XYZ file of C-alpha atoms in Angstrom:
785
model
C 0.000 0.000 0.000
C 1.578 3.298 -1.040
C 1.993 6.210 1.364
C -0.994 8.122 0.015
C -3.330 5.186 0.480
C -1.793 4.320 3.830
C -2.497 7.779 5.208
C -6.104 7.574 4.145
C -6.473 4.038 5.447
C -5.235 5.287 8.809
C -8.081 7.773 8.879
C -6.397 11.043 7.814
C -8.963 11.756 5.135
C -11.809 10.558 7.357
C -10.722 13.061 10.012
C -10.129 15.932 7.615
C -13.010 15.485 5.196
C -16.472 16.852 5.712
C -19.063 14.094 5.838
C -22.452 14.656 4.213
C -24.893 12.382 6.052
C -28.047 11.651 4.081
C -31.108 9.977 5.601
C -34.840 9.936 5.061
C -35.447 11.921 8.272
C -33.254 14.550 9.855
C -32.069 13.776 13.422
C -34.193 16.621 14.749
C -37.842 17.310 15.535
C -39.198 20.446 13.877
C -42.383 22.058 15.167
C -44.276 25.269 14.391
C -46.145 26.979 17.223
C -49.397 28.895 16.817
C -47.531 32.054 15.904
C -45.544 30.243 13.242
C -42.300 30.275 15.193
C -39.960 27.360 14.475
C -38.801 25.085 17.279
C -36.078 22.516 16.597
C -34.804 19.854 19.010
C -32.792 16.666 18.714
C -34.905 13.578 18.061
C -34.779 10.400 20.132
C -34.317 6.870 18.865
C -33.254 5.099 15.712
C -30.637 6.449 13.359
C -30.766 9.904 14.925
C -29.587 8.593 18.285
C -27.083 6.204 16.764
C -25.242 8.687 14.578
C -25.578 11.893 16.548
C -22.448 11.379 18.645
C -20.267 10.650 15.627
C -21.933 13.471 13.699
C -21.211 16.093 16.345
C -17.516 15.197 16.376
C -16.911 16.216 12.759
C -17.543 19.157 10.468
C -20.526 17.400 8.960
C -23.811 18.315 7.341
C -26.950 16.223 7.693
C -29.419 16.248 4.797
C -32.959 14.886 5.102
C -36.669 15.542 5.425
C -37.516 17.699 8.491
C -40.787 15.851 9.201
C -43.283 18.557 8.232
C -44.962 18.248 4.816
C -46.395 21.028 2.664
C -44.632 23.912 4.393
C -45.364 27.315 2.862
C -42.433 29.233 1.407
C -41.892 31.563 4.353
C -42.007 28.615 6.761
C -39.430 26.738 4.674
C -37.085 29.703 4.946
C -37.574 29.910 8.714
C -36.997 26.162 9.098
C -33.852 26.360 6.955
C -32.447 29.156 9.100
C -33.121 27.255 12.317
C -31.754 23.982 10.949
C -28.513 25.693 10.028
C -27.746 25.979 13.750
C -27.906 22.184 13.915
C -25.797 21.789 10.748
C -28.804 20.271 8.980
C -30.307 20.947 5.569
C -33.893 20.118 4.665
C -35.335 18.298 1.681
C -38.928 19.511 1.706
C -41.617 17.069 0.607
C -45.348 17.290 0.107
C -47.910 15.117 1.877
C -48.590 13.315 -1.407
C -44.886 12.585 -1.856
C -44.627 11.242 1.690
C -47.663 9.012 1.204
C -46.499 7.560 -2.124
C -42.746 7.305 -1.478
C -42.559 6.588 2.237
C -45.835 4.858 3.058
C -46.680 3.046 -0.204
C -43.194 1.978 -1.353
C -40.646 2.199 1.490
C -42.881 0.992 4.317
C -45.559 -0.689 2.242
C -43.268 -2.895 0.120
C -39.563 -2.620 0.952
C -39.865 -2.852 4.752
C -41.972 -6.042 4.820
C -40.017 -7.658 1.974
C -36.632 -7.007 3.602
C -38.018 -8.446 6.861
C -39.434 -11.594 5.182
C -43.053 -10.505 5.807
C -44.227 -11.236 2.262
C -47.860 -11.746 3.299
C -47.994 -8.044 4.119
C -47.198 -6.913 0.569
C -50.156 -5.096 -1.003
C -51.953 -6.745 -3.900
C -51.756 -3.532 -5.923
C -48.507 -1.592 -5.916
C -48.317 2.163 -6.346
C -45.929 5.032 -5.787
C -42.763 3.865 -7.514
C -42.508 6.880 -9.835
C -42.835 9.207 -6.852
C -40.274 7.133 -4.901
C -37.831 7.619 -7.775
C -38.511 11.374 -7.932
C -38.049 11.764 -4.181
C -34.700 9.971 -4.410
C -33.760 12.373 -7.203
C -34.669 15.304 -4.961
C -32.394 13.982 -2.212
C -29.529 13.429 -4.647
C -29.904 16.916 -6.107
C -29.847 18.403 -2.597
C -26.620 16.533 -1.835
C -25.075 17.667 -5.113
C -25.849 21.311 -4.264
C -23.982 21.032 -0.956
C -21.128 18.851 -2.176
C -17.599 20.267 -2.184
C -14.552 18.436 -3.562
C -13.068 16.379 -0.742
C -16.411 15.662 0.950
C -17.453 12.094 1.779
C -21.118 11.271 1.137
C -22.753 8.718 3.432
C -26.292 7.673 2.447
C -28.417 5.744 4.935
C -31.007 3.041 4.555
C -33.591 1.532 2.304
C -35.718 4.639 1.666
C -32.849 6.097 -0.410
C -31.668 3.055 -2.391
C -31.671 4.961 -5.683
C -29.674 7.952 -4.436
C -26.132 6.510 -5.000
C -26.607 5.937 -8.745
C -28.265 9.325 -9.217
C -25.400 10.981 -7.350
C -22.899 9.084 -9.492
C -24.435 10.710 -12.566
C -24.476 14.151 -10.958
C -21.007 13.969 -9.322
C -19.068 11.175 -11.109
C -15.967 11.262 -8.884
C -17.649 11.805 -5.508
C -16.874 9.331 -2.698
C -20.251 7.699 -1.988
C -21.027 5.246 0.790
C -24.327 3.529 1.566
C -25.314 1.687 4.729
C -28.197 -0.730 5.224
C -29.669 -0.489 8.718
C -32.187 -3.269 8.064
C -31.613 -6.904 7.076
C -30.842 -7.689 3.467
C -32.991 -10.714 2.617
C -32.128 -13.842 0.681
C -32.152 -13.573 -3.102
C -35.383 -15.570 -3.338
C -37.194 -13.103 -1.086
C -35.664 -9.980 -2.650
C -36.643 -11.215 -6.095
C -40.348 -10.755 -5.356
C -39.903 -6.962 -5.373
C -41.145 -5.638 -8.754
C -38.436 -2.944 -8.936
C -35.581 -5.262 -7.963
C -33.268 -4.404 -10.878
C -33.563 -0.653 -10.407
C -33.027 -0.947 -6.655
C -29.804 -2.912 -7.116
C -28.546 -0.654 -9.886
C -29.252 2.350 -7.688
C -27.221 0.909 -4.828
C -24.273 0.100 -7.084
C -23.655 3.793 -7.621
C -21.898 3.699 -4.235
C -18.183 3.076 -3.774
C -18.900 1.157 -0.569
C -22.055 -0.587 0.664
C -22.116 -1.568 4.333
C -24.131 -4.218 6.173
C -24.505 -5.164 9.830
C -23.609 -8.841 9.331
C -21.764 -11.119 6.927
C -24.967 -13.008 6.135
C -26.614 -9.812 4.862
C -23.579 -9.170 2.671
C -23.733 -12.720 1.268
C -27.440 -12.316 0.526
C -26.688 -9.116 -1.374
C -23.875 -10.759 -3.341
C -26.093 -13.692 -4.265
C -28.889 -11.327 -5.283
C -26.531 -9.458 -7.615
C -25.722 -12.691 -9.378
C -29.283 -13.996 -9.503
C -30.985 -10.728 -10.532
C -28.280 -8.839 -12.476
C -25.925 -11.672 -13.418
C -22.997 -9.973 -11.642
C -20.246 -11.762 -9.786
C -18.782 -10.634 -6.461
C -15.066 -11.311 -6.080
C -14.685 -11.618 -2.298
C -16.167 -8.193 -1.423
C -15.922 -6.370 -4.749
C -18.299 -6.271 -7.704
C -17.302 -4.989 -11.152
C -19.932 -3.103 -13.126
C -20.500 -0.126 -15.431
C -16.799 0.678 -15.856
C -16.236 0.848 -12.088
C -16.333 -1.249 -8.934
C -18.332 -1.256 -5.713
C -16.923 -2.627 -2.474
C -18.990 -4.424 0.149
C -18.234 -4.536 3.859
C -19.525 -5.682 7.238
C -19.826 -2.943 9.874
C -21.918 -3.968 12.911
C -23.384 -0.805 14.403
C -22.879 -0.036 18.083
C -24.260 2.395 20.651
C -22.786 5.337 22.556
C -21.277 3.168 25.281
C -19.737 5.943 27.439
C -23.012 7.874 27.421
C -25.149 4.872 28.378
C -22.646 3.693 31.000
C -22.576 7.140 32.578
C -26.359 7.423 32.424
C -26.870 4.008 33.994
C -24.566 4.910 36.900
C -26.117 8.315 37.628
C -27.543 8.634 41.135
C -30.971 9.834 39.998
C -31.228 6.940 37.546
C -30.312 4.289 40.103
C -32.757 5.889 42.529
C -35.472 5.733 39.886
C -34.577 2.083 39.237
C -35.104 1.313 42.919
C -38.430 3.105 42.765
C -39.496 1.007 39.767
C -38.734 -2.168 41.642
C -41.179 -0.977 44.279
C -41.798 -2.150 47.755
C -41.325 -5.805 46.890
C -37.636 -6.243 45.963
C -38.223 -9.971 45.473
C -40.536 -9.411 42.516
C -38.634 -10.076 39.281
C -38.914 -7.600 36.409
C -38.914 -8.606 32.754
C -38.487 -5.786 30.249
C -39.171 -5.213 26.574
C -38.613 -1.909 24.754
C -39.561 -1.710 21.105
C -40.890 0.580 18.466
C -44.422 -0.544 17.695
C -43.808 -2.736 14.656
C -44.818 -6.213 13.526
C -41.156 -7.197 13.047
C -40.363 -6.840 16.769
C -42.032 -10.079 17.813
C -44.103 -8.489 20.583
C -47.220 -10.709 20.264
C -45.196 -13.917 20.551
C -43.352 -12.410 23.498
C -46.711 -11.808 25.217
C -47.699 -15.404 24.485
C -44.393 -16.570 25.990
C -45.299 -14.773 29.240
C -48.659 -16.538 29.166
C -46.918 -19.880 28.576
C -44.407 -19.192 31.357
C -47.207 -18.669 33.879
C -48.826 -21.892 32.672
C -45.549 -23.774 33.199
C -44.731 -22.113 36.521
C -47.963 -21.139 38.338
C -45.893 -20.255 41.409
C -44.532 -17.226 39.510
C -47.960 -15.634 39.667
C -47.494 -12.384 41.563
C -43.698 -12.795 41.559
C -42.858 -11.496 38.081
C -43.815 -8.332 36.259
C -43.339 -7.823 32.525
C -42.963 -4.173 31.478
C -43.454 -3.702 27.740
C -42.656 -0.251 26.342
C -44.085 0.211 22.847
C -42.964 3.449 21.263
C -45.671 4.781 18.890
C -44.743 4.485 15.219
C -46.499 5.172 11.912
C -49.816 5.679 13.658
C -51.355 7.175 10.526
C -50.840 3.876 8.692
C -53.915 1.679 9.127
C -51.985 -1.596 9.278
C -49.972 -0.262 12.245
C -53.090 1.066 13.970
C -54.707 -2.341 13.517
C -51.592 -4.053 14.861
C -51.695 -1.807 17.945
C -55.350 -2.695 18.604
C -54.652 -6.430 18.238
C -51.724 -6.152 20.643
C -53.844 -4.363 23.236
C -56.450 -7.115 22.991
C -53.828 -9.834 23.456
C -52.324 -8.117 26.497
C -55.805 -7.657 27.930
C -56.551 -11.343 27.445
C -53.354 -12.495 29.193
C -53.839 -10.032 32.056
C -57.450 -11.089 32.573
C -56.346 -14.735 32.669
C -53.632 -14.343 35.311
C -54.282 -11.107 37.231
C -54.986 -11.100 40.978
C -56.514 -8.393 43.103
C -53.105 -6.718 43.607
C -51.122 -7.823 40.557
C -51.192 -7.940 36.757
C -48.442 -9.720 34.830
C -48.049 -7.267 31.909
C -47.667 -3.487 32.090
C -47.864 -1.941 28.621
C -46.466 1.593 28.312
C -47.505 2.895 24.903
C -45.461 6.081 24.718
C -42.000 7.470 24.125
C -39.766 7.716 27.175
C -36.786 10.000 27.874
C -33.398 8.339 27.954
C -32.986 8.620 31.725
C -36.274 6.758 32.244
C -35.167 4.080 29.772
C -31.841 3.743 31.580
C -33.695 3.354 34.869
C -35.797 0.560 33.377
C -32.632 -1.129 32.092
C -31.079 -0.966 35.586
C -34.267 -2.155 37.310
C -34.882 -5.195 35.116
C -33.741 -8.732 35.844
C -34.293 -10.014 32.312
C -34.259 -8.033 29.054
C -36.345 -9.544 26.243
C -35.178 -8.596 22.741
C -37.032 -11.053 20.523
C -37.726 -9.590 17.068
C -38.757 -12.013 14.357
C -36.286 -10.171 12.119
C -34.090 -7.149 12.860
C -31.117 -5.567 11.134
C -29.179 -5.101 14.390
C -31.339 -4.017 17.380
C -29.523 -1.413 19.431
C -31.816 -1.853 22.460
C -29.898 -5.016 23.329
C -26.620 -3.100 23.282
C -28.041 -0.148 25.228
C -29.176 -2.541 27.955
C -25.712 -4.060 28.198
C -23.958 -0.668 28.148
C -26.112 0.639 30.996
C -25.487 -2.343 33.297
C -22.369 -1.193 35.109
C -23.451 -3.449 37.963
C -22.643 -6.505 35.787
C -26.081 -7.957 36.465
C -29.148 -8.761 34.387
C -29.770 -11.381 31.690
C -30.262 -10.649 27.993
C -32.559 -12.956 26.005
C -31.894 -12.270 22.341
C -33.556 -13.431 19.133
C -31.460 -15.531 16.782
C -32.796 -13.338 13.969
C -31.491 -10.035 15.306
C -28.235 -8.884 13.774
C -26.866 -8.325 17.280
C -26.988 -12.080 17.931
C -23.874 -12.543 15.772
C -21.829 -10.467 18.208
C -23.559 -11.064 21.550
C -22.852 -14.739 22.029
C -23.055 -14.494 25.828
C -26.765 -13.683 25.646
C -29.387 -16.421 25.851
C -30.389 -16.908 22.225
C -33.905 -17.948 21.313
C -36.003 -18.705 18.256
C -38.722 -16.006 18.464
C -41.147 -18.189 16.519
C -40.970 -20.888 19.206
C -43.174 -19.627 22.043
C -42.496 -22.675 24.234
C -38.733 -22.294 23.851
C -39.012 -18.609 24.723
C -40.931 -19.402 27.881
C -38.273 -21.914 28.898
C -35.517 -19.347 28.222
C -37.276 -16.849 30.492
C -37.498 -19.483 33.217
C -33.789 -20.258 32.753
C -32.914 -16.562 33.000
C -34.935 -16.102 36.184
C -33.204 -19.086 37.788
C -29.678 -18.197 36.636
C -27.140 -17.992 39.501
C -25.572 -14.624 40.239
C -22.048 -15.679 39.257
C -23.218 -16.857 35.820
C -25.201 -13.645 35.320
C -22.071 -11.672 36.173
C -19.847 -13.722 33.876
C -22.215 -13.382 30.941
C -22.781 -9.652 31.456
C -19.056 -8.956 31.714
C -18.509 -10.755 28.411
C -21.352 -8.801 26.815
C -20.036 -5.480 28.130
C -16.559 -6.209 26.825
C -17.975 -6.918 23.348
C -20.302 -3.916 23.267
C -17.616 -1.610 24.689
C -15.093 -2.615 22.059
C -17.480 -1.904 19.174
C -19.386 1.258 20.009
C -20.990 3.814 17.723
C -17.767 5.767 17.203
C -15.856 2.630 16.196
C -18.632 1.859 13.726
C -18.664 5.340 12.191
C -14.862 5.544 12.053
C -14.632 2.085 10.495
C -17.128 2.873 7.756
C -15.845 6.350 6.928
C -12.244 5.132 7.080
C -13.006 2.221 4.771
C -14.821 4.535 2.359
C -11.828 6.869 2.333
C -9.503 3.909 1.703
C -11.673 2.564 -1.136
C -11.808 5.970 -2.807
C -8.080 6.513 -2.269
C -7.338 3.220 -4.002
C -9.681 4.166 -6.809
C -8.045 7.577 -7.240
C -4.528 6.163 -6.923
C -5.283 3.545 -9.583
C -6.584 6.224 -11.901
C -3.477 8.330 -11.299
C -1.107 5.392 -11.709
C -2.753 4.009 -14.804
C -3.882 7.369 -16.085
C -6.574 7.751 -18.675
C -5.127 5.105 -21.006
C -7.138 6.071 -24.068
C -5.093 9.167 -24.823
C -1.754 7.608 -23.862
C -2.302 4.415 -25.828
C -3.794 6.059 -28.887
C -0.992 8.625 -29.051
C 1.686 5.946 -28.882
C -0.061 3.701 -31.383
C -0.587 6.562 -33.838
C 3.130 7.286 -33.735
C 4.053 3.649 -34.384
C 5.290 2.482 -37.784
C 3.291 -0.725 -37.402
C 0.796 -1.897 -34.787
C 0.043 -5.415 -33.591
C -3.221 -5.694 -31.613
C -3.711 -8.813 -29.439
C -7.183 -9.151 -27.952
C -8.804 -11.572 -25.541
C -12.502 -12.218 -26.254
C -14.760 -13.073 -23.255
C -14.741 -10.293 -20.675
C -12.618 -8.097 -22.949
C -14.603 -7.584 -26.132
C -17.933 -8.899 -24.830
C -19.374 -9.363 -21.316
C -19.450 -12.814 -19.813
C -22.518 -14.783 -20.911
C -24.320 -17.536 -18.963
C -23.615 -20.110 -21.708
C -21.077 -20.217 -24.571
C -23.873 -20.030 -27.151
C -24.923 -16.624 -25.813
C -21.479 -15.064 -26.185
C -21.481 -14.552 -29.968
C -20.173 -11.172 -31.164
C -22.738 -8.476 -31.902
C -22.774 -6.556 -35.168
C -21.181 -3.365 -33.722
C -18.225 -5.434 -32.518
C -17.773 -7.111 -35.905
C -17.891 -3.706 -37.591
C -15.375 -2.302 -35.128
C -12.929 -5.187 -35.624
C -13.219 -4.884 -39.394
C -12.437 -1.161 -39.217
C -9.514 -1.788 -36.876
C -8.081 -4.513 -39.102
C -8.514 -2.166 -42.094
C -6.472 0.528 -40.399
C -3.124 1.148 -42.130
C -0.122 -0.705 -40.749
C -2.321 -2.573 -38.216
C -2.880 -6.279 -37.698
C -5.410 -7.704 -35.239
C -5.332 -11.062 -33.477
C -7.948 -12.566 -31.154
C -6.671 -15.081 -28.596
C -9.406 -17.036 -26.839
C -10.063 -20.192 -24.890
C -12.959 -21.022 -27.195
C -12.713 -23.838 -29.761
C -11.537 -23.087 -33.274
C -14.809 -24.056 -34.962
C -16.731 -21.498 -32.899
C -14.209 -18.715 -33.452
C -14.039 -19.508 -37.141
C -17.813 -19.251 -37.545
C -18.087 -16.076 -35.482
C -15.342 -14.191 -37.307
C -15.622 -15.681 -40.793
C -14.630 -13.143 -43.420
C -12.855 -10.761 -41.050
C -9.179 -10.079 -41.834
C -8.058 -10.888 -38.278
C -5.865 -13.582 -36.811
C -7.618 -16.153 -34.616
C -5.992 -18.286 -31.916
C -8.327 -20.810 -30.325
C -8.079 -22.912 -27.177
C -5.474 -20.577 -25.707
C -3.237 -20.822 -28.756
C -3.515 -24.517 -29.571
C -5.012 -23.624 -32.966
C -4.159 -20.589 -35.099
C -5.700 -19.096 -38.233
C -3.662 -16.276 -39.695
C -5.051 -13.135 -41.346
C -5.945 -13.722 -44.959
C -5.991 -17.503 -44.519
C -8.962 -19.839 -44.312
C -6.901 -22.636 -42.799
C -6.338 -23.500 -39.155
C -2.885 -24.540 -37.989
C -2.468 -26.896 -35.081
C 0.509 -25.517 -33.200
C 1.192 -28.548 -31.050
C 0.514 -32.269 -31.328
C -1.034 -33.817 -28.222
C -3.005 -36.907 -27.425
C -6.613 -36.600 -26.271
C -6.577 -39.871 -24.326
C -6.546 -37.931 -21.049
C -10.127 -36.803 -21.729
C -11.482 -40.290 -21.077
C -10.132 -40.064 -17.559
C -11.245 -36.496 -16.804
C -14.668 -36.384 -18.484
C -16.425 -38.705 -15.955
C -15.198 -36.531 -13.090
C -16.646 -33.393 -14.669
C -19.900 -35.195 -15.448
C -20.163 -36.300 -11.816
C -19.781 -32.712 -10.619
C -22.386 -31.642 -13.174
C -24.915 -34.100 -11.765
C -24.132 -32.922 -8.235
C -24.294 -29.211 -9.083
C -27.589 -28.047 -10.632
C -27.046 -25.416 -13.300
C -23.512 -26.498 -14.222
C -22.458 -28.092 -17.513
C -19.432 -29.482 -19.380
C -18.107 -27.865 -22.540
C -15.887 -30.128 -24.647
C -13.400 -28.497 -26.979
C -11.143 -30.381 -29.399
C -8.234 -30.314 -26.960
C -9.624 -29.234 -23.607
C -12.544 -29.770 -21.247
C -14.287 -26.978 -19.330
C -16.741 -27.240 -16.435
C -18.954 -24.121 -16.207
C -20.908 -23.232 -13.073
C -22.103 -19.703 -13.858
C -25.732 -20.831 -13.556
C -25.177 -23.081 -10.545
C -27.492 -22.783 -7.552
C -26.495 -20.300 -4.880
C -27.023 -22.159 -1.630
C -24.170 -21.283 0.722
C -21.674 -23.796 2.035
C -18.791 -22.837 4.302
C -19.126 -19.120 3.589
C -19.254 -19.315 -0.228
C -21.989 -20.138 -2.701
C -22.456 -23.762 -3.736
C -21.083 -23.284 -7.240
C -17.881 -21.737 -5.876
C -17.676 -24.485 -3.277
C -17.951 -27.173 -5.963
C -15.455 -25.370 -8.176
C -12.895 -25.363 -5.381
C -13.545 -29.035 -4.631
C -13.135 -29.939 -8.303
C -9.841 -28.061 -8.636
C -8.420 -29.745 -5.540
C -9.527 -33.163 -6.774
C -8.066 -32.675 -10.257
C -4.728 -31.400 -8.962
C -4.494 -34.453 -6.708
C -5.504 -36.946 -9.428
C -3.383 -35.529 -12.224
C -0.175 -35.419 -10.219
C 2.640 -34.908 -12.722
C 0.511 -35.530 -15.801
C 1.229 -32.965 -18.573
C -2.088 -31.201 -17.998
C -2.983 -27.819 -16.532
C -6.034 -27.065 -14.360
C -7.147 -23.467 -14.896
C -9.617 -21.519 -12.758
C -11.468 -18.848 -14.741
C -14.602 -16.778 -14.199
C -16.891 -19.513 -12.769
C -15.253 -22.129 -14.960
C -12.640 -24.851 -14.367
C -10.750 -25.913 -17.479
C -8.322 -28.771 -18.094
C -5.939 -28.469 -21.027
C -2.588 -29.902 -22.152
C 0.482 -28.469 -20.489
C 2.419 -25.915 -22.495
C -0.595 -24.623 -24.373
C -1.149 -20.988 -23.392
C -1.536 -17.577 -24.860
C 1.984 -16.878 -23.667
C 3.285 -19.785 -25.746
C 1.388 -18.490 -28.783
C 2.810 -14.975 -28.455
C 6.285 -15.631 -29.958
C 4.686 -17.158 -33.060
C 2.740 -13.968 -33.639
C 5.609 -11.618 -32.773
C 8.022 -13.422 -35.122
C 5.841 -12.373 -38.047
C 6.135 -8.667 -37.202
C 9.521 -7.726 -35.738
C 9.604 -4.103 -34.644
C 5.835 -3.627 -34.496
C 4.361 -1.822 -31.496
C 2.325 -4.378 -29.556
C -0.834 -3.663 -27.606
C -2.368 -6.608 -25.711
C -5.695 -6.410 -23.879
C -7.218 -9.106 -21.643
C -9.060 -9.719 -18.391
C -8.278 -13.267 -17.254
C -5.456 -15.201 -15.631
C -4.715 -16.722 -19.055
C -3.998 -13.223 -20.339
C -1.372 -12.736 -17.649
C 0.621 -15.475 -19.444
C 0.399 -13.377 -22.595
C 1.442 -10.148 -20.846
C 4.503 -11.841 -19.358
C 5.563 -13.257 -22.726
C 5.565 -9.876 -24.480
C 8.528 -7.485 -24.723
C 8.905 -4.997 -21.880
C 7.843 -2.122 -24.119
C 4.507 -3.717 -25.057
C 1.352 -1.803 -24.149
C -0.357 -4.343 -21.919
C -3.870 -3.548 -20.660
C -5.779 -5.434 -17.951
C -9.569 -5.203 -18.057
C -11.303 -4.953 -14.682
C -9.983 -4.966 -11.127
C -7.630 -7.380 -9.469
C -3.862 -7.821 -9.588
C -2.129 -7.768 -12.965
C 1.311 -7.360 -14.481
C -0.205 -5.110 -17.158
C 0.951 -1.517 -17.466
C -2.531 -0.101 -17.992
C -6.056 -0.850 -16.870
C -9.516 -0.410 -18.336
C -12.700 -1.006 -16.325
C -14.711 -3.219 -18.690
C -15.422 -4.373 -22.243
C -17.241 -1.135 -23.095
C -14.112 0.866 -22.371
C -12.090 -1.533 -24.556
C -14.452 -0.920 -27.437
C -14.230 2.832 -26.932
C -10.436 2.644 -27.009
C -10.443 0.630 -30.236
C -13.021 2.976 -31.777
C -10.887 5.968 -30.854
C -7.872 4.327 -32.468
C -9.867 3.811 -35.649
C -11.187 7.361 -35.667
C -7.810 8.988 -35.044
C -5.874 6.880 -37.521
C -4.280 9.191 -40.154
C -5.155 8.395 -43.740
C -2.326 6.908 -45.819
C -0.698 9.251 -48.315
C -2.614 9.293 -51.585
C -5.464 7.191 -50.255
C -8.942 8.596 -49.496
C -10.070 7.938 -45.918
C -12.956 5.737 -46.957
C -13.627 2.207 -45.720
C -12.640 0.745 -49.074
C -9.480 2.851 -49.126
C -8.544 1.642 -45.694
C -9.139 -1.919 -46.821
C -6.785 -1.498 -49.788
C -4.041 -0.089 -47.569
C -4.619 -2.882 -45.061
C -4.355 -5.471 -47.811
C -1.011 -4.047 -48.842
C 0.160 -4.108 -45.262
C -0.826 -7.754 -44.896
C 1.088 -8.596 -48.061
C 4.176 -6.864 -46.688
C 3.771 -8.880 -43.468
C 3.874 -12.182 -45.311
C 2.938 -15.381 -43.554
C 5.846 -17.410 -42.202
C 5.350 -21.196 -41.936
C 5.836 -22.842 -38.547
C 8.002 -25.648 -39.846
C 7.880 -29.187 -38.496
C 5.761 -28.269 -35.451
C 2.865 -26.941 -37.516
C 0.040 -29.037 -38.915
C -2.452 -27.299 -41.215
C -6.109 -28.222 -41.250
C -8.928 -26.605 -43.172
C -11.265 -24.525 -40.928
């Protein structure tokens, strides 16, 4: 890592740069009194609470909706002036925009889908056009405030389209996106009607962050299933650029909660909550009122607990705080009514004259009251049926400086990955939850202390500031690498074209798949399109220029695809060659194909065991493709990748010292004779044109053999990301085509020849005659292609 990147990786840029935070809601509450005066205060809960500490520590600007729709012009100006004191900037929205974008799409479709609640999706979908326009409004607001050097950090599912819109408005801006909710499996995500546009919108970011590794894997699998894109470890190549993926589990403000939990007034209030009967055990739940939080099943678990342990009647008290949320949405209002009925039923079943088991507090509470509840409780119940992280669990732990209390945590909360010392539970299993509560109530003091100390160590080591610093630092590092690569490799079009224009003769060596065309699911779908054939014909017709295509594909396929073009073709990584102006294929090496009888059954076995895979047989090689293989995960990678690794290991072990090579390509494993490579084919091509300027372009490991075999002065170009010995880099096949088109357009006309296509062809023909074909001698065997 060079010094520039190292400094940024160590956080220099993250500390110096201004961060533009972008979220659906600003972290403040804006109110207008009867006289129209504006009152602004910090909001409580959610993203506002989580990010506020990190936000206040930097010269940042927060951009979002202030929470009041349809403000008149003079009120907007007053709100803007007041928000400036909080370093906030408003994106004003109408009531209709809020209803369509936020209620119909974000909370009506995306929220339930991302939380696996598919039964809650509406039968008729509306609002997508407005959702897109609202995202455009947010992006335009960010672009107005952006200054070179700023880092842009977009938050959560309501703004999925913002990164791509920003990328169009500010192409070089550093853009990060963080998902605060779960990212579902590809099968679940695929039900969303706007799935392609959502993914494309997200890929405008340089870095996309998730709470857990499983969410990241779901996203990677979804990219492949929906868009056909591959993720290389944590990087995806697309649209002439790359997006990085990362895992950043969010924390809480540990020092603040620890200090709050230890405050004298808070501990006094905790004692007051416990009441006159210190022996009565307190169970606690604190949730925003939402169907994903698992509150009804939690209530049923209390009912089941009292059925299992009748002696607990009068000895336990369950305090459930439900913070009002989305009360204007009928489905939430209905959910609230159903919950009240359930609590009433359980209370009427078990209540005595002086005791009820469940106390439901349906209101927002100040933080000191919440801290007092945390300190007063014996058992904390955090049992969502699905949750991105759940910071309540971490707040509870951070506030327990007394090292007491038991945390019962849902397996389906993101926090469960980190908080292994909690008692984990399946929130769908009411009986198991009741038994967990009984276990927690009976847990000895020393075990409670040991578990809480482990939880506090984990939560303390990964607080909100660590999370913010990690994400912003990683974004700065990703962008620094991107910028450094652009500086190092430059804008190769101008450099390459200038050098090639000045050359007396030019030799162009091109890979095919991934270089001239994108990767296709099957070989049959990879045929060249008409614009590519036209481009190659023009390039080959350029004066003093000869073009060769070197591919792993078989010679019959290449011959049919490029019939009639005056280009050299080299199939199966150079095993077969057809020279410009010739209709004959030359076999460059004699080998036996007996090895195929031994290898083919192995590949066929893996095909049967891996749905979606297939074997491609070429005249002198065998390839096992798994691009369409199923994406179930095994050992941290998808099943196709898992099988590919197993196959490579097996083949290497079986072949031993046999003169065969096992090659790993882009979701393909190929076996071919040893010594056959693009690098071995290079000298045969170069011998025909001594002194020509060579440009070689490729994207695969097989092209690295070619780059290494070329003279040091050759213009070698790697397509895509990843390590390479090439001198230059282009992002994708589109950029390769643009480079070749630019070379054609800038080529000077030969003296005395009109710059028409036919004129270029005549000059090219003369050039080919000057570069006469040289036979290969005894090694060559000609066949008709």
